[in-house]
């Protein structure tokens, strides 16, 4: 159930198309900061998805769209 805004564009998840209401409802007003913090704490995508009540694949798509990557170990 994904759509694209133009040919060749990356598919957007349903939550991204609904005015971010689903994202804000699950992750709060700053979803990128929330995901960066939880990633920084070392939580896996599966653990974060379970916490927020979404599938791991939806969480990964959201992380990609918000450019959230796992930090390099020091």
Short mmCIF file of N, CA, C and O in Angstrom, two decimals:
data_model
loop_
_atom_site.label_atom_id
_atom_site.label_comp_id
_atom_site.label_asym_id
_atom_site.label_seq_id
_atom_site.Cartn_x
_atom_site.Cartn_y
_atom_site.Cartn_z
N UNK A 1 0.82 -1.19 0.00
CA UNK A 1 0.00 0.00 0.00
C UNK A 1 0.86 1.25 0.00
O UNK A 1 0.76 2.12 0.83
N UNK A 2 1.75 1.31 -0.95
CA UNK A 2 2.60 2.49 -1.06
C UNK A 2 2.27 3.23 -2.34
O UNK A 2 1.77 2.66 -3.30
N UNK A 3 2.56 4.50 -2.36
CA UNK A 3 2.34 5.34 -3.52
C UNK A 3 3.59 6.17 -3.75
O UNK A 3 4.37 6.39 -2.85
N UNK A 4 3.74 6.64 -4.95
CA UNK A 4 4.84 7.54 -5.25
C UNK A 4 4.27 8.85 -5.75
O UNK A 4 3.21 8.89 -6.37
N UNK A 5 4.99 9.92 -5.51
CA UNK A 5 4.53 11.22 -5.95
C UNK A 5 4.86 11.47 -7.42
O UNK A 5 4.19 12.22 -8.09
N UNK A 6 5.91 10.84 -7.94
CA UNK A 6 6.28 10.98 -9.34
C UNK A 6 7.03 9.74 -9.78
O UNK A 6 7.56 9.01 -8.94
N UNK A 7 7.08 9.47 -11.07
CA UNK A 7 7.77 8.27 -11.55
C UNK A 7 9.24 8.26 -11.12
O UNK A 7 9.91 9.29 -11.17
N UNK A 8 9.71 7.11 -10.67
CA UNK A 8 11.10 6.98 -10.26
C UNK A 8 11.37 7.42 -8.84
O UNK A 8 12.48 7.26 -8.34
N UNK A 9 10.37 7.98 -8.16
CA UNK A 9 10.56 8.43 -6.78
C UNK A 9 10.45 7.25 -5.83
O UNK A 9 9.84 6.24 -6.14
N UNK A 10 11.06 7.38 -4.66
CA UNK A 10 10.98 6.34 -3.65
C UNK A 10 9.56 6.25 -3.13
O UNK A 10 8.93 7.27 -2.85
N UNK A 11 9.02 5.03 -2.99
CA UNK A 11 7.66 4.88 -2.46
C UNK A 11 7.56 5.44 -1.04
O UNK A 11 8.50 5.33 -0.25
N UNK A 12 6.44 6.07 -0.76
CA UNK A 12 6.20 6.61 0.57
C UNK A 12 5.28 5.66 1.33
O UNK A 12 4.37 5.08 0.75
N UNK A 13 5.50 5.52 2.61
CA UNK A 13 4.62 4.69 3.42
C UNK A 13 3.29 5.41 3.63
O UNK A 13 3.20 6.63 3.48
N UNK A 14 2.27 4.64 3.97
CA UNK A 14 0.95 5.23 4.20
C UNK A 14 0.99 6.34 5.22
O UNK A 14 0.34 7.36 5.07
N UNK A 15 1.79 6.16 6.28
CA UNK A 15 1.86 7.17 7.34
C UNK A 15 2.40 8.48 6.80
O UNK A 15 1.98 9.56 7.22
N UNK A 16 3.31 8.41 5.84
CA UNK A 16 3.89 9.62 5.26
C UNK A 16 2.87 10.37 4.42
O UNK A 16 2.95 11.57 4.25
N UNK A 17 1.90 9.65 3.87
CA UNK A 17 0.91 10.27 3.00
C UNK A 17 -0.27 10.87 3.76
O UNK A 17 -0.99 11.68 3.22
N UNK A 18 -0.47 10.49 4.97
CA UNK A 18 -1.62 10.95 5.75
C UNK A 18 -1.31 12.18 6.59
O UNK A 18 -1.75 12.29 7.72
N UNK A 19 -0.55 13.10 6.06
CA UNK A 19 -0.24 14.32 6.78
C UNK A 19 0.58 14.08 8.03
O UNK A 19 0.53 14.84 8.97
N UNK A 20 1.32 13.01 8.04
CA UNK A 20 2.19 12.64 9.15
C UNK A 20 1.43 12.38 10.45
O UNK A 20 2.03 12.27 11.51
N UNK A 21 0.13 12.25 10.38
CA UNK A 21 -0.66 12.04 11.60
C UNK A 21 -0.29 10.73 12.29
O UNK A 21 -0.18 10.70 13.52
N UNK A 22 -0.10 9.67 11.52
CA UNK A 22 0.26 8.40 12.14
C UNK A 22 1.65 8.45 12.75
O UNK A 22 1.88 7.91 13.82
N UNK A 23 2.58 9.12 12.07
CA UNK A 23 3.94 9.24 12.59
C UNK A 23 3.93 10.04 13.88
O UNK A 23 4.52 9.65 14.89
N UNK A 24 3.25 11.19 13.87
CA UNK A 24 3.20 12.02 15.07
C UNK A 24 2.51 11.30 16.21
O UNK A 24 2.91 11.45 17.36
N UNK A 25 1.50 10.52 15.89
CA UNK A 25 0.79 9.79 16.93
C UNK A 25 1.64 8.73 17.59
O UNK A 25 1.50 8.45 18.77
N UNK A 26 2.55 8.13 16.85
CA UNK A 26 3.38 7.06 17.39
C UNK A 26 4.72 7.55 17.91
O UNK A 26 5.21 7.07 18.91
N UNK A 27 5.35 8.48 17.19
CA UNK A 27 6.72 8.89 17.52
C UNK A 27 6.83 10.28 18.13
O UNK A 27 7.93 10.70 18.47
N UNK A 28 5.75 11.01 18.22
CA UNK A 28 5.80 12.34 18.79
C UNK A 28 6.13 13.40 17.75
O UNK A 28 6.26 13.11 16.57
N UNK A 29 6.30 14.66 18.19
CA UNK A 29 6.47 15.77 17.25
C UNK A 29 7.83 15.80 16.55
O UNK A 29 7.99 16.51 15.57
N UNK A 30 8.80 15.06 17.05
CA UNK A 30 10.14 15.06 16.44
C UNK A 30 10.57 13.61 16.17
O UNK A 30 11.44 13.07 16.84
N UNK A 31 9.97 12.96 15.16
CA UNK A 31 10.25 11.55 14.93
C UNK A 31 11.70 11.26 14.59
O UNK A 31 12.24 10.23 15.00
N UNK A 32 12.37 12.16 13.87
CA UNK A 32 13.76 11.92 13.53
C UNK A 32 14.64 11.90 14.78
O UNK A 32 15.49 11.02 14.95
N UNK A 33 14.43 12.85 15.68
CA UNK A 33 15.21 12.88 16.93
C UNK A 33 14.90 11.67 17.80
O UNK A 33 15.81 11.10 18.43
N UNK A 34 13.65 11.25 17.82
CA UNK A 34 13.26 10.07 18.60
C UNK A 34 13.98 8.83 18.09
O UNK A 34 14.56 8.07 18.86
N UNK A 35 13.95 8.64 16.77
CA UNK A 35 14.60 7.46 16.19
C UNK A 35 16.11 7.52 16.34
O UNK A 35 16.75 6.50 16.59
N UNK A 36 16.70 8.71 16.20
CA UNK A 36 18.16 8.83 16.39
C UNK A 36 18.55 8.49 17.84
O UNK A 36 19.55 7.82 18.07
N UNK A 37 17.77 8.96 18.79
CA UNK A 37 18.07 8.67 20.19
C UNK A 37 17.97 7.18 20.47
O UNK A 37 18.88 6.59 21.08
N UNK A 38 16.90 6.56 20.03
CA UNK A 38 16.72 5.13 20.29
C UNK A 38 17.77 4.29 19.56
O UNK A 38 18.24 3.29 20.09
N UNK A 39 18.16 4.72 18.37
CA UNK A 39 19.23 4.04 17.64
C UNK A 39 20.54 4.21 18.40
O UNK A 39 21.32 3.26 18.53
N UNK A 40 20.77 5.40 18.91
CA UNK A 40 21.98 5.67 19.69
C UNK A 40 22.05 4.85 20.97
O UNK A 40 23.14 4.52 21.44
N UNK A 41 20.89 4.51 21.53
CA UNK A 41 20.86 3.68 22.74
C UNK A 41 21.15 2.22 22.43
O UNK A 41 21.26 1.40 23.33
N UNK A 42 21.23 1.90 21.12
CA UNK A 42 21.57 0.55 20.73
C UNK A 42 20.39 -0.37 20.48
O UNK A 42 20.56 -1.58 20.32
N UNK A 43 19.18 0.18 20.43
CA UNK A 43 18.01 -0.66 20.17
C UNK A 43 17.99 -1.08 18.70
O UNK A 43 18.34 -0.31 17.81
N UNK A 44 17.57 -2.31 18.46
CA UNK A 44 17.45 -2.81 17.09
C UNK A 44 16.17 -2.28 16.46
O UNK A 44 15.26 -1.81 17.15
N UNK A 45 16.09 -2.40 15.13
CA UNK A 45 14.87 -1.99 14.44
C UNK A 45 13.67 -2.79 14.94
O UNK A 45 12.58 -2.26 15.10
N UNK A 46 13.87 -4.06 15.20
CA UNK A 46 12.78 -4.91 15.68
C UNK A 46 12.30 -4.44 17.06
O UNK A 46 11.10 -4.39 17.32
N UNK A 47 13.22 -4.10 17.94
CA UNK A 47 12.84 -3.62 19.28
C UNK A 47 12.09 -2.30 19.20
O UNK A 47 11.08 -2.10 19.88
N UNK A 48 12.59 -1.38 18.36
CA UNK A 48 11.92 -0.09 18.21
C UNK A 48 10.54 -0.26 17.59
O UNK A 48 9.57 0.38 18.03
N UNK A 49 10.43 -1.13 16.59
CA UNK A 49 9.13 -1.36 15.94
C UNK A 49 8.12 -1.92 16.94
O UNK A 49 6.97 -1.50 16.97
N UNK A 50 8.56 -2.86 17.76
CA UNK A 50 7.67 -3.43 18.77
C UNK A 50 7.22 -2.35 19.76
O UNK A 50 6.05 -2.26 20.12
N UNK A 51 8.14 -1.50 20.18
CA UNK A 51 7.83 -0.44 21.13
C UNK A 51 6.78 0.53 20.56
O UNK A 51 5.86 0.94 21.26
N UNK A 52 6.93 0.89 19.26
CA UNK A 52 6.03 1.86 18.65
C UNK A 52 4.80 1.23 18.01
O UNK A 52 3.94 1.94 17.50
N UNK A 53 4.71 -0.11 18.02
CA UNK A 53 3.54 -0.77 17.47
C UNK A 53 3.47 -0.72 15.96
O UNK A 53 2.41 -0.48 15.39
N UNK A 54 4.60 -0.93 15.30
CA UNK A 54 4.64 -0.95 13.84
C UNK A 54 5.50 -2.12 13.39
O UNK A 54 6.14 -2.76 14.21
N UNK A 55 5.48 -2.41 12.12
CA UNK A 55 6.30 -3.50 11.63
C UNK A 55 7.75 -3.03 11.46
O UNK A 55 7.99 -1.83 11.23
N UNK A 56 8.71 -3.94 11.58
CA UNK A 56 10.11 -3.55 11.37
C UNK A 56 10.36 -2.95 9.98
O UNK A 56 11.14 -2.01 9.84
N UNK A 57 9.66 -3.46 8.96
CA UNK A 57 9.87 -2.90 7.62
C UNK A 57 9.35 -1.47 7.52
O UNK A 57 9.98 -0.62 6.88
N UNK A 58 8.24 -1.16 8.19
CA UNK A 58 7.73 0.22 8.21
C UNK A 58 8.71 1.13 8.93
O UNK A 58 8.95 2.26 8.51
N UNK A 59 9.26 0.64 10.02
CA UNK A 59 10.23 1.44 10.77
C UNK A 59 11.47 1.70 9.92
O UNK A 59 11.97 2.83 9.88
N UNK A 60 11.96 0.69 9.21
CA UNK A 60 13.14 0.89 8.35
C UNK A 60 12.87 1.89 7.24
O UNK A 60 13.70 2.75 6.94
N UNK A 61 11.66 1.82 6.63
CA UNK A 61 11.29 2.81 5.60
C UNK A 61 11.26 4.21 6.18
O UNK A 61 11.74 5.16 5.56
N UNK A 62 10.71 4.34 7.37
CA UNK A 62 10.65 5.64 8.02
C UNK A 62 12.05 6.16 8.33
O UNK A 62 12.36 7.33 8.10
N UNK A 63 12.92 5.28 8.84
CA UNK A 63 14.29 5.69 9.13
C UNK A 63 15.01 6.14 7.86
O UNK A 63 15.74 7.13 7.88
N UNK A 64 14.79 5.41 6.77
CA UNK A 64 15.42 5.81 5.50
C UNK A 64 14.90 7.18 5.05
O UNK A 64 15.68 8.03 4.62
N UNK A 65 13.59 7.40 5.14
CA UNK A 65 13.03 8.66 4.68
C UNK A 65 13.47 9.83 5.56
O UNK A 65 13.56 10.96 5.09
N UNK A 66 13.76 9.57 6.84
CA UNK A 66 14.23 10.62 7.75
C UNK A 66 15.76 10.68 7.83
O UNK A 66 16.30 11.47 8.59
N UNK A 67 16.43 9.82 7.06
CA UNK A 67 17.89 9.76 7.02
C UNK A 67 18.49 9.48 8.40
O UNK A 67 19.44 10.12 8.84
N UNK A 68 17.91 8.52 9.09
CA UNK A 68 18.40 8.09 10.40
C UNK A 68 19.23 6.83 10.19
O UNK A 68 18.72 5.82 9.72
N UNK A 69 20.51 6.90 10.53
CA UNK A 69 21.40 5.75 10.37
C UNK A 69 22.00 5.38 11.71
O UNK A 69 22.06 6.19 12.63
N UNK A 70 22.45 4.14 11.80
CA UNK A 70 23.08 3.67 13.04
C UNK A 70 24.43 4.36 13.19
O UNK A 70 25.23 4.38 12.25
N UNK A 71 24.72 4.94 14.36
CA UNK A 71 26.01 5.61 14.55
C UNK A 71 27.17 4.61 14.54
O UNK A 71 27.00 3.46 14.91
N UNK A 72 28.32 5.07 14.10
CA UNK A 72 29.51 4.24 14.12
C UNK A 72 30.01 4.07 15.54
O UNK A 72 30.03 5.03 16.31
N UNK A 73 30.47 2.87 15.89
CA UNK A 73 31.04 2.70 17.22
C UNK A 73 32.36 3.46 17.33
O UNK A 73 33.13 3.52 16.39
N UNK A 74 32.60 4.05 18.48
CA UNK A 74 33.84 4.83 18.69
C UNK A 74 35.03 3.94 18.94
O UNK A 74 35.03 2.92 19.44
#
